Tab-separated table of C-alpha atoms and ligand atoms in Angstrom:
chain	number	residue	atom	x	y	z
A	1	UNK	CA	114.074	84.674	114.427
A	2	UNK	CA	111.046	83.358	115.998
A	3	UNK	CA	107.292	83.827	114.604
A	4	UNK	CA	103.874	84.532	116.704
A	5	UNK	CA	100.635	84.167	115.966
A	6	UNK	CA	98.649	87.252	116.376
A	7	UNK	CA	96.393	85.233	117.828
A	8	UNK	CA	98.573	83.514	120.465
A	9	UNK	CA	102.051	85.536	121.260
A	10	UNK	CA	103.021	82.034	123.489
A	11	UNK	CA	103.042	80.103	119.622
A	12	UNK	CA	106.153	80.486	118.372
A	13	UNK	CA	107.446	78.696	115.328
A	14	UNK	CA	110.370	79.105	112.675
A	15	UNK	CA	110.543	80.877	109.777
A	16	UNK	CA	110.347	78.030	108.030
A	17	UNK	CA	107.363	76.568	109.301
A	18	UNK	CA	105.415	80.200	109.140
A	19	UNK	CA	106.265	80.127	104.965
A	20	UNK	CA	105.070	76.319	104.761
A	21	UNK	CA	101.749	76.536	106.517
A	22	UNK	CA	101.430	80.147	105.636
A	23	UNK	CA	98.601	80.081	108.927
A	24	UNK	CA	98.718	79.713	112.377
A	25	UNK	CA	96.439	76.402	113.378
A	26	UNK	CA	94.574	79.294	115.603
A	27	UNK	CA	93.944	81.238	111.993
A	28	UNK	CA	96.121	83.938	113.332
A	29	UNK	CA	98.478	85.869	111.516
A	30	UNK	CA	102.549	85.125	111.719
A	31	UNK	CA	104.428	88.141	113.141
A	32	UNK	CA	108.388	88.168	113.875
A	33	UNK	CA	108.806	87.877	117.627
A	34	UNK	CA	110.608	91.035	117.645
A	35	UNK	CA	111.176	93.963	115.604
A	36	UNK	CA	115.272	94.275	114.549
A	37	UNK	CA	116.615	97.734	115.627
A	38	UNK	CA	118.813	99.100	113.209
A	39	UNK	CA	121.731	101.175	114.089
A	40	UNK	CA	122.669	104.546	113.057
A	41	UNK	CA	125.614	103.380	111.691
A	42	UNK	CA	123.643	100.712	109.551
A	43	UNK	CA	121.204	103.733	108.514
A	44	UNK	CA	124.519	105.277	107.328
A	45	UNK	CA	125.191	103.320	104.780
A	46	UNK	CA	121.791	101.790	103.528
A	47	UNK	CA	122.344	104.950	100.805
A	48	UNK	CA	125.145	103.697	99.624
A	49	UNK	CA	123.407	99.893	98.678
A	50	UNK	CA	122.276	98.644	95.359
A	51	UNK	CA	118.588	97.123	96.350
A	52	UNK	CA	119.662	93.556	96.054
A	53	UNK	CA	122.951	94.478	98.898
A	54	UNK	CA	120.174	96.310	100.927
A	55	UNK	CA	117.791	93.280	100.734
A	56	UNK	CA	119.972	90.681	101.780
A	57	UNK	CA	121.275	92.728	104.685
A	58	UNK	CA	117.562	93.195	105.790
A	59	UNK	CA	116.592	90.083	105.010
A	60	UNK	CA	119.447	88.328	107.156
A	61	UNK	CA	117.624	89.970	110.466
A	62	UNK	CA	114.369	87.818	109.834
A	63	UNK	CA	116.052	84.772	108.359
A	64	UNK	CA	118.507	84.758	111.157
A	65	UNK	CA	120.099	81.302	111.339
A	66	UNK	CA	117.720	79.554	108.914
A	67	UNK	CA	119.774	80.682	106.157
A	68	UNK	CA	123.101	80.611	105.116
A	69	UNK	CA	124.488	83.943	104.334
A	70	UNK	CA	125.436	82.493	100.792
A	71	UNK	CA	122.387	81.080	100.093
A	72	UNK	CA	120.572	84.382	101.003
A	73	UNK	CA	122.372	86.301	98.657
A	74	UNK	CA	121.939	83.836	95.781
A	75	UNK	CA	118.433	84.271	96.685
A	76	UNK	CA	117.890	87.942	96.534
A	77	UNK	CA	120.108	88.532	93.698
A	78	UNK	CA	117.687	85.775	91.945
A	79	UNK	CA	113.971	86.862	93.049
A	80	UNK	CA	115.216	90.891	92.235
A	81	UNK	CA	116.700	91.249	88.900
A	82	UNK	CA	114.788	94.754	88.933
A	83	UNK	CA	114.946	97.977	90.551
A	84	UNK	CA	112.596	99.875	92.891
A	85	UNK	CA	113.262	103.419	91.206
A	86	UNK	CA	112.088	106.821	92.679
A	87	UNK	CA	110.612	109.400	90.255
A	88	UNK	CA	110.796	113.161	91.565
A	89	UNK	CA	107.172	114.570	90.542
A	90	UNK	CA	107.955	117.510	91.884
A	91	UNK	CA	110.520	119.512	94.386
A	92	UNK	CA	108.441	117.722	97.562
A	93	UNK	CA	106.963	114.702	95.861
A	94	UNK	CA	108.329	111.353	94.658
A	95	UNK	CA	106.984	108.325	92.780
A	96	UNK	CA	108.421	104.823	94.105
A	97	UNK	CA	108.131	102.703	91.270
A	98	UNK	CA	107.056	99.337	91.854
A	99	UNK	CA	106.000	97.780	88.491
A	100	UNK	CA	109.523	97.083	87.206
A	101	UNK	CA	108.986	93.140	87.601
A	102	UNK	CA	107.503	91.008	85.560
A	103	UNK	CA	103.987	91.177	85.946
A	104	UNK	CA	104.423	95.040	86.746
A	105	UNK	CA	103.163	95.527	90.375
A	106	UNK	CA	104.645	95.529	93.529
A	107	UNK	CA	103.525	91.992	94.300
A	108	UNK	CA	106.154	90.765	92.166
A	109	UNK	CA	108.796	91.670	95.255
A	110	UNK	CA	106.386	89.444	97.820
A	111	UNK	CA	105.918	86.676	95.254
A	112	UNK	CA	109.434	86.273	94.073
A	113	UNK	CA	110.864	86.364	97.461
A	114	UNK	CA	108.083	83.774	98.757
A	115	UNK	CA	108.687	81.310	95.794
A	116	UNK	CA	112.325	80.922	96.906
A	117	UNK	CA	112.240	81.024	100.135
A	118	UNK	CA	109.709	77.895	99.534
A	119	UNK	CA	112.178	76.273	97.537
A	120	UNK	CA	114.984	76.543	99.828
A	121	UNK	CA	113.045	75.063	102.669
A	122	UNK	CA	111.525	72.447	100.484
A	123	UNK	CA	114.801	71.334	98.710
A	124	UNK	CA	115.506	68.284	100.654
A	125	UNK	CA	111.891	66.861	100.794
A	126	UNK	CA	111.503	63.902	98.698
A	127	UNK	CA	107.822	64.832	97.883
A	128	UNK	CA	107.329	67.455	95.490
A	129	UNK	CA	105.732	70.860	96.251
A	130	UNK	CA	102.413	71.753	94.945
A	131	UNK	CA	101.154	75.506	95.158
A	132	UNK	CA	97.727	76.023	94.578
A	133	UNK	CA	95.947	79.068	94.251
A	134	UNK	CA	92.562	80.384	93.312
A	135	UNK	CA	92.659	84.080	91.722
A	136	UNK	CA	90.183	86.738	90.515
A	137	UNK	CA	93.126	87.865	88.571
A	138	UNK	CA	95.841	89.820	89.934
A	139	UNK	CA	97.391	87.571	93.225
A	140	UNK	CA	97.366	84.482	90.448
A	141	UNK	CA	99.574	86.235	87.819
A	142	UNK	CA	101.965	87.233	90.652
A	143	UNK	CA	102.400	83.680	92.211
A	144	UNK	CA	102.623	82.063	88.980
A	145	UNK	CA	105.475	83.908	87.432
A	146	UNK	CA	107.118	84.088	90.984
A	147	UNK	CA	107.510	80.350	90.689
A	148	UNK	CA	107.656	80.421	86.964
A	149	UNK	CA	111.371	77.932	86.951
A	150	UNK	CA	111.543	77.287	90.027
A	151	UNK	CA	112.846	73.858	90.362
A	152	UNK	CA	111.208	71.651	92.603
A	153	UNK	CA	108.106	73.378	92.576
A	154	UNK	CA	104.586	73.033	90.201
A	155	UNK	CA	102.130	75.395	90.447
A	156	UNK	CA	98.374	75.150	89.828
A	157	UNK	CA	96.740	78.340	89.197
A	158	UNK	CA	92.628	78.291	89.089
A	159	UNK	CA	90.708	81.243	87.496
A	160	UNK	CA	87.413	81.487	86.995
A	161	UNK	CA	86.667	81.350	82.591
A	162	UNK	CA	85.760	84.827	81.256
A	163	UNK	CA	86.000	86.490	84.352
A	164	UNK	CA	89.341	87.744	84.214
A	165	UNK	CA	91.534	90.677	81.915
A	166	UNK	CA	93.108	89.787	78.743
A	167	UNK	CA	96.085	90.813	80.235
A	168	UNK	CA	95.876	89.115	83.940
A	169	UNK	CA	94.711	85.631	81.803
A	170	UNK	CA	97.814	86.330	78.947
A	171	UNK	CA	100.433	86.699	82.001
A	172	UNK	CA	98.709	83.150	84.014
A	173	UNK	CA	98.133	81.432	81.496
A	174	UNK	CA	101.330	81.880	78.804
A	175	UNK	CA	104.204	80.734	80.968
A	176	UNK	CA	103.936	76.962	80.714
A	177	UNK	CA	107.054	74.731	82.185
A	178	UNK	CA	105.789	74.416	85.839
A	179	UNK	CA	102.965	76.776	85.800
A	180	UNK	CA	99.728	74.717	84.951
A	181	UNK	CA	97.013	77.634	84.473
A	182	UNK	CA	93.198	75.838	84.742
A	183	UNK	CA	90.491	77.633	83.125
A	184	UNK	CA	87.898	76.699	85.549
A	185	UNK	CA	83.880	76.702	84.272
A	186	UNK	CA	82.885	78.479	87.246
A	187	UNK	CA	82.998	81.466	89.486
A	188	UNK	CA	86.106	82.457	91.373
A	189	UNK	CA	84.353	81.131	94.506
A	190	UNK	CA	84.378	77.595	92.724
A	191	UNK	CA	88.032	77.898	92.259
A	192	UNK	CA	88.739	78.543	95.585
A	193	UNK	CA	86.382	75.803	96.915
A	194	UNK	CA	88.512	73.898	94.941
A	195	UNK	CA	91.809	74.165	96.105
A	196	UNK	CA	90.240	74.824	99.937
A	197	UNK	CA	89.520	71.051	99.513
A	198	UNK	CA	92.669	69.892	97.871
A	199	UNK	CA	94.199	71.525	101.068
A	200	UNK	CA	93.055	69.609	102.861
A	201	UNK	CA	92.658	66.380	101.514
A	202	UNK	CA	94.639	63.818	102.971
A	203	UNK	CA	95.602	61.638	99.978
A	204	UNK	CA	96.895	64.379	98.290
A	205	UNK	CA	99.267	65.525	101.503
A	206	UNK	CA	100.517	61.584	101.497
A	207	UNK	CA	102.321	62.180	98.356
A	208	UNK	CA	102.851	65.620	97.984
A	209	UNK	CA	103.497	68.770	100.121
A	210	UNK	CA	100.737	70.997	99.345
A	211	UNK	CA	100.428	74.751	100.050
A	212	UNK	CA	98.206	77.622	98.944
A	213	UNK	CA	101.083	80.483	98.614
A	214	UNK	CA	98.322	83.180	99.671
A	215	UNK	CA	98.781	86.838	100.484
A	216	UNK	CA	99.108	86.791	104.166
A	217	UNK	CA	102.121	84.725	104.155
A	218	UNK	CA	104.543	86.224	106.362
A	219	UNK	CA	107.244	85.640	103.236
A	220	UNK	CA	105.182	88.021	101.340
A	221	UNK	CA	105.102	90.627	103.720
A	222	UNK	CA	108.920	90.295	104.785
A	223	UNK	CA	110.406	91.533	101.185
A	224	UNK	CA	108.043	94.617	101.317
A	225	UNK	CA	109.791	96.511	104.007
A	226	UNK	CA	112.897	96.280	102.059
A	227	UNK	CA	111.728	99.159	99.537
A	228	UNK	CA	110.657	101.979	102.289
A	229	UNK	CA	114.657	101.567	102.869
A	230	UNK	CA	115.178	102.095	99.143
A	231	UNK	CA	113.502	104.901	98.506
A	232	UNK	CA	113.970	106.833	101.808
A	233	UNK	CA	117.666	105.999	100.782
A	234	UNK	CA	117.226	107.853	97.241
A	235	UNK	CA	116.180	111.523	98.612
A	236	UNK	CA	118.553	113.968	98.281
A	237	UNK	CA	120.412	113.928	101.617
A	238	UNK	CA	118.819	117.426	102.704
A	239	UNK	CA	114.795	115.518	102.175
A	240	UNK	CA	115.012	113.199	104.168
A	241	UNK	CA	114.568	114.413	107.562
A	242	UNK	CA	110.939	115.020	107.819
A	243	UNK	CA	109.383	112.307	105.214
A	244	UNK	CA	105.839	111.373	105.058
A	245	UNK	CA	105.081	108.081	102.788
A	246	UNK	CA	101.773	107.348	101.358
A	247	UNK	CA	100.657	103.725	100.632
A	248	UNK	CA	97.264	102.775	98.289
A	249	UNK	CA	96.048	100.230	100.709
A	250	UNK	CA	93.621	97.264	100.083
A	251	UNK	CA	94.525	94.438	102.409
A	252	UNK	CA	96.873	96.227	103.767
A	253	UNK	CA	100.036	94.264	103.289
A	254	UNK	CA	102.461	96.905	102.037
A	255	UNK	CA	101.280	99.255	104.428
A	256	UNK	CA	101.924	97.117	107.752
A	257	UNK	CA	105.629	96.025	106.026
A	258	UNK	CA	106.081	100.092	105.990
A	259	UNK	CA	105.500	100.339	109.954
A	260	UNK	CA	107.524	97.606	110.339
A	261	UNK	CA	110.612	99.550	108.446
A	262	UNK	CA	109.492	102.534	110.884
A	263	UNK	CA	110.073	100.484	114.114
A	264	UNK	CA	113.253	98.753	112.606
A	265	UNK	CA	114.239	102.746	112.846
A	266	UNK	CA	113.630	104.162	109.085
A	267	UNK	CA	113.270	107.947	109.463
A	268	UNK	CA	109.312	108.600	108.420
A	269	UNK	CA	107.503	110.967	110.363
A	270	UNK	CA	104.257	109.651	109.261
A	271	UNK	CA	102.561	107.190	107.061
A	272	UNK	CA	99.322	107.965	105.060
A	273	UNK	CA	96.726	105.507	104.374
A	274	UNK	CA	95.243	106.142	100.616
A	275	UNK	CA	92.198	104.215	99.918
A	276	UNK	CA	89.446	104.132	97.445
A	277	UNK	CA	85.630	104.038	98.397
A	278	UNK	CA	86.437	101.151	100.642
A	279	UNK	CA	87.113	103.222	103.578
A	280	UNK	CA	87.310	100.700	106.259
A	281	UNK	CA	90.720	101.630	107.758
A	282	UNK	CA	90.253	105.396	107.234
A	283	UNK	CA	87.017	105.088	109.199
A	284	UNK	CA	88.743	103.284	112.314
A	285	UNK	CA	91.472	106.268	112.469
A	286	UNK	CA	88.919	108.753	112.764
A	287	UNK	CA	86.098	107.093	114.622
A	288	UNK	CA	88.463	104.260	116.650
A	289	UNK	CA	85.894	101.593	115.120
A	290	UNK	CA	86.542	98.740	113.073
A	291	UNK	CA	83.308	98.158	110.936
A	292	UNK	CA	84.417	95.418	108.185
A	293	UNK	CA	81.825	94.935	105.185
A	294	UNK	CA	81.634	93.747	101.625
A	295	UNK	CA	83.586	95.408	99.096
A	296	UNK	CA	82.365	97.891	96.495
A	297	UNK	CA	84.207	98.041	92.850
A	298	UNK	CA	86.321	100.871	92.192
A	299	UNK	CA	88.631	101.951	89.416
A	300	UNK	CA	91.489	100.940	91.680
A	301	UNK	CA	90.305	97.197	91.532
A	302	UNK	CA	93.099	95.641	93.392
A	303	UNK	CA	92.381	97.931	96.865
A	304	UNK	CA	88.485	96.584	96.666
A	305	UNK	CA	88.900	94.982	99.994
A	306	UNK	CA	86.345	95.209	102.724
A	307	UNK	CA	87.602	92.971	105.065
A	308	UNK	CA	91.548	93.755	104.920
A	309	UNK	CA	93.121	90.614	106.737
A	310	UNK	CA	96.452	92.077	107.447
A	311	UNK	CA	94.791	95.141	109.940
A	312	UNK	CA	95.064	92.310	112.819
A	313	UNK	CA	98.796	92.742	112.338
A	314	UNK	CA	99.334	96.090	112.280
A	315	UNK	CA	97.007	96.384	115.422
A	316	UNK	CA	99.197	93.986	116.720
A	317	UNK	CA	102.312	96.083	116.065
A	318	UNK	CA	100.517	99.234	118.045
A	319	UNK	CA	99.892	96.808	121.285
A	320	UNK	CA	95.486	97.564	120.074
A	321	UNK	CA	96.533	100.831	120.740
A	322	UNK	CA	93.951	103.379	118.490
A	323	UNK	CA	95.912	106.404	119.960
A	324	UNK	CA	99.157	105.019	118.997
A	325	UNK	CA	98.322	103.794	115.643
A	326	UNK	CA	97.039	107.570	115.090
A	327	UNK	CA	99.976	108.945	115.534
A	328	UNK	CA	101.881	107.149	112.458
A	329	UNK	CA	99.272	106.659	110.050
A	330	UNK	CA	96.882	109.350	108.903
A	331	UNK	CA	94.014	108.028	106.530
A	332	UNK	CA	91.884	109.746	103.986
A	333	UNK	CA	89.377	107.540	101.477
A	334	UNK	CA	88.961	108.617	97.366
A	335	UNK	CA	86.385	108.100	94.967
A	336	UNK	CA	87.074	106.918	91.237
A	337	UNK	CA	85.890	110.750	89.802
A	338	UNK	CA	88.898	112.240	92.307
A	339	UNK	CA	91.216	109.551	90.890
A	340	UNK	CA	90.102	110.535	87.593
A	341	UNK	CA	91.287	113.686	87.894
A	342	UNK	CA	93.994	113.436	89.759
A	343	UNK	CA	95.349	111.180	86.585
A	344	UNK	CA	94.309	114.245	84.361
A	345	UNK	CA	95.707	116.662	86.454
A	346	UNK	CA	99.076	115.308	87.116
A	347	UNK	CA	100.021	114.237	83.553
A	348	UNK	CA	98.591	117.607	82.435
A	349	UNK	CA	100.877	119.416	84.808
A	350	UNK	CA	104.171	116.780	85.448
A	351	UNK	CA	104.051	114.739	82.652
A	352	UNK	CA	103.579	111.631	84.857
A	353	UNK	CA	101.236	109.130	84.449
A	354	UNK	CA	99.512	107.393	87.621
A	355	UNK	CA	98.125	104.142	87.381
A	356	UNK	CA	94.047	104.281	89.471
A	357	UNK	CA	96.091	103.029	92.505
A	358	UNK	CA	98.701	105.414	92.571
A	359	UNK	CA	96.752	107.985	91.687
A	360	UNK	CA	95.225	107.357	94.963
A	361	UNK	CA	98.563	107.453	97.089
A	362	UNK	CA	98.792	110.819	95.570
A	363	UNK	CA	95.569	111.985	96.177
A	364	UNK	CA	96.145	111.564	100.110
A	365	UNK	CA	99.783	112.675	99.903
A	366	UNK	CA	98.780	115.566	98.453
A	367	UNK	CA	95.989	116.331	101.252
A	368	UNK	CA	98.058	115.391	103.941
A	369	UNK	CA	100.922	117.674	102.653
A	370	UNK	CA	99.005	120.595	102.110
A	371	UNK	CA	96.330	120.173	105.017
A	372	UNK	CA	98.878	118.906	108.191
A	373	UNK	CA	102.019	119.277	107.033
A	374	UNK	CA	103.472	121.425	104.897
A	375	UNK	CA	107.123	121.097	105.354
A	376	UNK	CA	107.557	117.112	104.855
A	377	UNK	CA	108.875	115.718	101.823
A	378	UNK	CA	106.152	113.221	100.395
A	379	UNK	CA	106.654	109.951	98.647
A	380	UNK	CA	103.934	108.095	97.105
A	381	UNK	CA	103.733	104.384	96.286
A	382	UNK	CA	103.161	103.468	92.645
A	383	UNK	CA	102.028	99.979	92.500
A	384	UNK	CA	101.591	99.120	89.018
A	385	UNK	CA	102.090	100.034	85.614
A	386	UNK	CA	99.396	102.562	84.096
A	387	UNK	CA	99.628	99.791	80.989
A	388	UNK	CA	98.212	96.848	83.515
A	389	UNK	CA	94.658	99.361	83.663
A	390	UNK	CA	94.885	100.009	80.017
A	391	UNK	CA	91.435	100.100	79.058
A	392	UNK	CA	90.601	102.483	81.879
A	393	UNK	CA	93.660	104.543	82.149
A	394	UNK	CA	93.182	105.417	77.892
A	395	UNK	CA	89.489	106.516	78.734
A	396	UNK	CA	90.501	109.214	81.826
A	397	UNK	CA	93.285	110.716	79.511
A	398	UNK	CA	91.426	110.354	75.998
A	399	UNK	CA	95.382	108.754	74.487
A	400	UNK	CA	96.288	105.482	73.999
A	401	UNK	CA	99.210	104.626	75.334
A	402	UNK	CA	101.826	102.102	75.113
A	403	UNK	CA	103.072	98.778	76.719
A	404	UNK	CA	106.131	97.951	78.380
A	405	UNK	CA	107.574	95.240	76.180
A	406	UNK	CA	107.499	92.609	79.206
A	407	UNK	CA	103.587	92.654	78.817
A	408	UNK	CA	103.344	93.144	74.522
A	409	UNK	CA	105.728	90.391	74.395
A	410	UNK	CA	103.173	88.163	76.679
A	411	UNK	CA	99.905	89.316	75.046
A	412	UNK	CA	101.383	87.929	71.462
A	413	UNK	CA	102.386	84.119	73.123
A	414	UNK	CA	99.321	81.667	73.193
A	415	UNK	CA	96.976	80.545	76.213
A	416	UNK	CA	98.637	77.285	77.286
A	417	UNK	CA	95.619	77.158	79.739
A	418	UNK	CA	93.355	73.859	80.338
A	419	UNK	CA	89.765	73.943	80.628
A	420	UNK	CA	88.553	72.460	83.413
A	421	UNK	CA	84.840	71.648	84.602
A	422	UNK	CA	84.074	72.516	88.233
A	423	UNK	CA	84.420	69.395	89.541
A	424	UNK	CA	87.189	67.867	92.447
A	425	UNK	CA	87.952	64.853	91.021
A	426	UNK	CA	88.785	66.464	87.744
A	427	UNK	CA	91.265	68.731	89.777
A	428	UNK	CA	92.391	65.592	91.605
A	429	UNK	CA	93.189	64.183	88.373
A	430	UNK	CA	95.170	67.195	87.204
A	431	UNK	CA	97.256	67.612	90.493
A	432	UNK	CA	98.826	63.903	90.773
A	433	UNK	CA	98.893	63.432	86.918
A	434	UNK	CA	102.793	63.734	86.905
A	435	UNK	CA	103.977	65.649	83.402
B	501	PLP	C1	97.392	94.537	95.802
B	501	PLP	C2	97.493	95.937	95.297
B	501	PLP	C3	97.309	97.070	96.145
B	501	PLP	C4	96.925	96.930	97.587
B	501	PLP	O1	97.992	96.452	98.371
B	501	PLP	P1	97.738	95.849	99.825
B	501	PLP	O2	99.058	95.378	100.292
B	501	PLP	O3	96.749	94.732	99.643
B	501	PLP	O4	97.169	96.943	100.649
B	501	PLP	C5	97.496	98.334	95.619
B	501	PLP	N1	97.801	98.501	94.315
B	501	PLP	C6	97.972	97.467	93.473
B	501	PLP	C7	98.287	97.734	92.056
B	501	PLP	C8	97.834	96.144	93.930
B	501	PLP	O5	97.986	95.122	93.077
């Protein structure tokens, strides 16, 4: 399969080339040329499918000739050693789970899946791969264990010093092996100045091939559509007619790989757009305009996005279309004293504990379902752990609770991190020093 820019449809590049460069030169966004139609037959037996079957089966659509069949399923099998479970909360609402990887969010599945498919494509370059990436926290914990091992492949990860969670620094900056985590004496806008210039400076790309592994690579996006399958796939047979799937939405990522799933022919009647006070999207589906501004912090920290970069593609995916779009995604925005209760509320009267962000998705499942539809089945997205908000989730319920022993077992190894001044040639110096 072919990739477009959003920007220019006449573009079209490989696979390959999309996950290398990441960007279109026109600073579009990659889309697959077309959207694979599943058949009913396929829909059939997507139940019967462990997640890693199910992944390389969706996968193959996208990778279509790139890829060798074998190679694809050595590569799912390797970036999904977890499972994508779904929680009934009650008789018409579900929990998908999507903290069971290693840094317990769903941006593990992106990650993983990007790392090797980066690796694959890179394997018979002489010149080693360098990742670099600039983080406020969470993307940099992601990309850094996704590539945590793999061979071929050193990645740089800048944070800003004292800026970030004991727990997001403890899961950067503990790996070691190929993972070089630099504590950088600056803001995270120094960080990403940084590696902007390492990008692209020229002596660097003579010697190495250097990419940036950021969030709107298409690789990313691809290995997101593969859970909506998963989880429709988990309902009791007589639920999943009429199902309605709500999605915590920041930049908008795992939202756009859910319409995608909907146009390859998954059975959801409508999608529901959960954010927190940055109401961007929400505000477009009701008023049809797009007013992008800067981001206010929430409780839900990771859906602070003002500016969400991937609402270019899923305007692309409804032809610019506001009446379209309107009719598969319904949007409703929270604020934190809602999400507080709602994380009160439910573990009061379910037992379950929401993390901020899915406490969100719940909030606008729960209006949807009662408000315009009251005979769908609802499934809301959790994308993290409640244990990766600790501080915050402890104070809403008044308990302390525990940690998965993935993350106690990484808050008890030591920072392997390197201090580093804000400086370029410093950086320089670290990226072509060859351990
Ligand atoms: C990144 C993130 C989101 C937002 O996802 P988008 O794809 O950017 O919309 C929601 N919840 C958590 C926990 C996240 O880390």
């Amino acid at each position: 399969m072919k990739f477009y820019s959003t920007k220019n449809k006449l573009l079209r590049v490989s696979l390959k080339e999309a996950v290398l460069t990441g960007m279109p030169p026109d600073h579009g966004l990659y889309m697959p040329e077309t959207v694979p139609t599943l058949t009913p037959e396929f829909l059939k037996r997507v139940p019967d499918l462990p997640f890693q079957e199910l992944a390389f089966e969706l996968a193959r659509y996208f990778v279509d000739g790139e890829i060798s069949d074998d190679k694809l399923i050595d590569l799912v099998s390797d970036a999904f050693p977890f499972d994508a479970p779904l929680v009934p909360l009650s008789d018409h609402i579900y929990a998908l789970e999507l903290f069971h990887g290693p840094t317990l969010a769903f941006k593990d599945f992106g990650a993983r899946f990007m790392s090797r498919l980066m690796a694959l494509f890179t394997q018979n370059l002489s010149k080693e791969l360098k990742i670099l990436v600039a983080t406020s926290g969470d993307t940099g914990s992601a990309v850094a264990n996704g590539f945590f091992n793999v061979p071929g492949i050193r990645v740089y990860v800048l944070y800003p010093a004292g800026k970030v969670s004991e727990i997001q620094e403890k899961q950067m900056a503990t790996l070691g092996k190929n993972v070089i985590a630099l504590k950088v004496h600056g803001v995270f806008d120094d960080c990403q100045a940084l590696v902007k210039k390492a990008l692209a400076d020229k002596k660097l790309r003579e010697s190495f091939v250097i990419s940036s592994a950021n969030s709107i690579n298409i690789a990313r996006l691809i290995p997101q559509i593969f859970y909506y399958f998963y989880a429709w796939a988990q309902l009791p047979e007589t639920k999943r007619d009429k199902l309605v799937m709500s999605v915590p939405s920041g930049n908008f990522g795992n939202l756009t790989a859910g319409l995608i799933a909907k146009q390859m022919g998954l059975p959801v009647d409508r999608f529901v757009d959960a954010a927190n006070r940055n109401d961007v999207v929400p505000e477009y589906l009701q008023t049809a305009r797009f007013n992008p501004r800067p981001s206010v912090q929430t409780i839900s920290s990771a859906m602070d996005v003002g500016n969400p970069s991937n609402f270019d593609r899923i305007l692309d995916l409804y032809g610019h279309s506001h009446k379209a779009m309107i009719r598969d995604i319904w949007g409703k925005a929270y604020s934190d004293e809602e999400t507080r209760d709602k994380i009160r509320e439910t573990i009061e009267n379910t037992g379950y504990l929401c993390d901020p962000h899915g406490a969100v998705g719940l909030l606008g499942l729960q209006e949807y379902l009662e408000h315009v539809d009251n005979t769908a089945t609802g499934i809301f997205l959790e994308t993290a752990h409640p244990a990766k908000f600790k501080p915050v989730v402890e104070e809403i319920i008044g308990k302390e609770i525990s940690l998965p022993e993935r993350l106690s077992e990484c808050l008890e190894k030591p920072l392997l991190s390197v201090p580093m001044e804000n400086d370029y040639e410093a950086f320089f110096g670290v990226v072509t020093r060859n351990e």
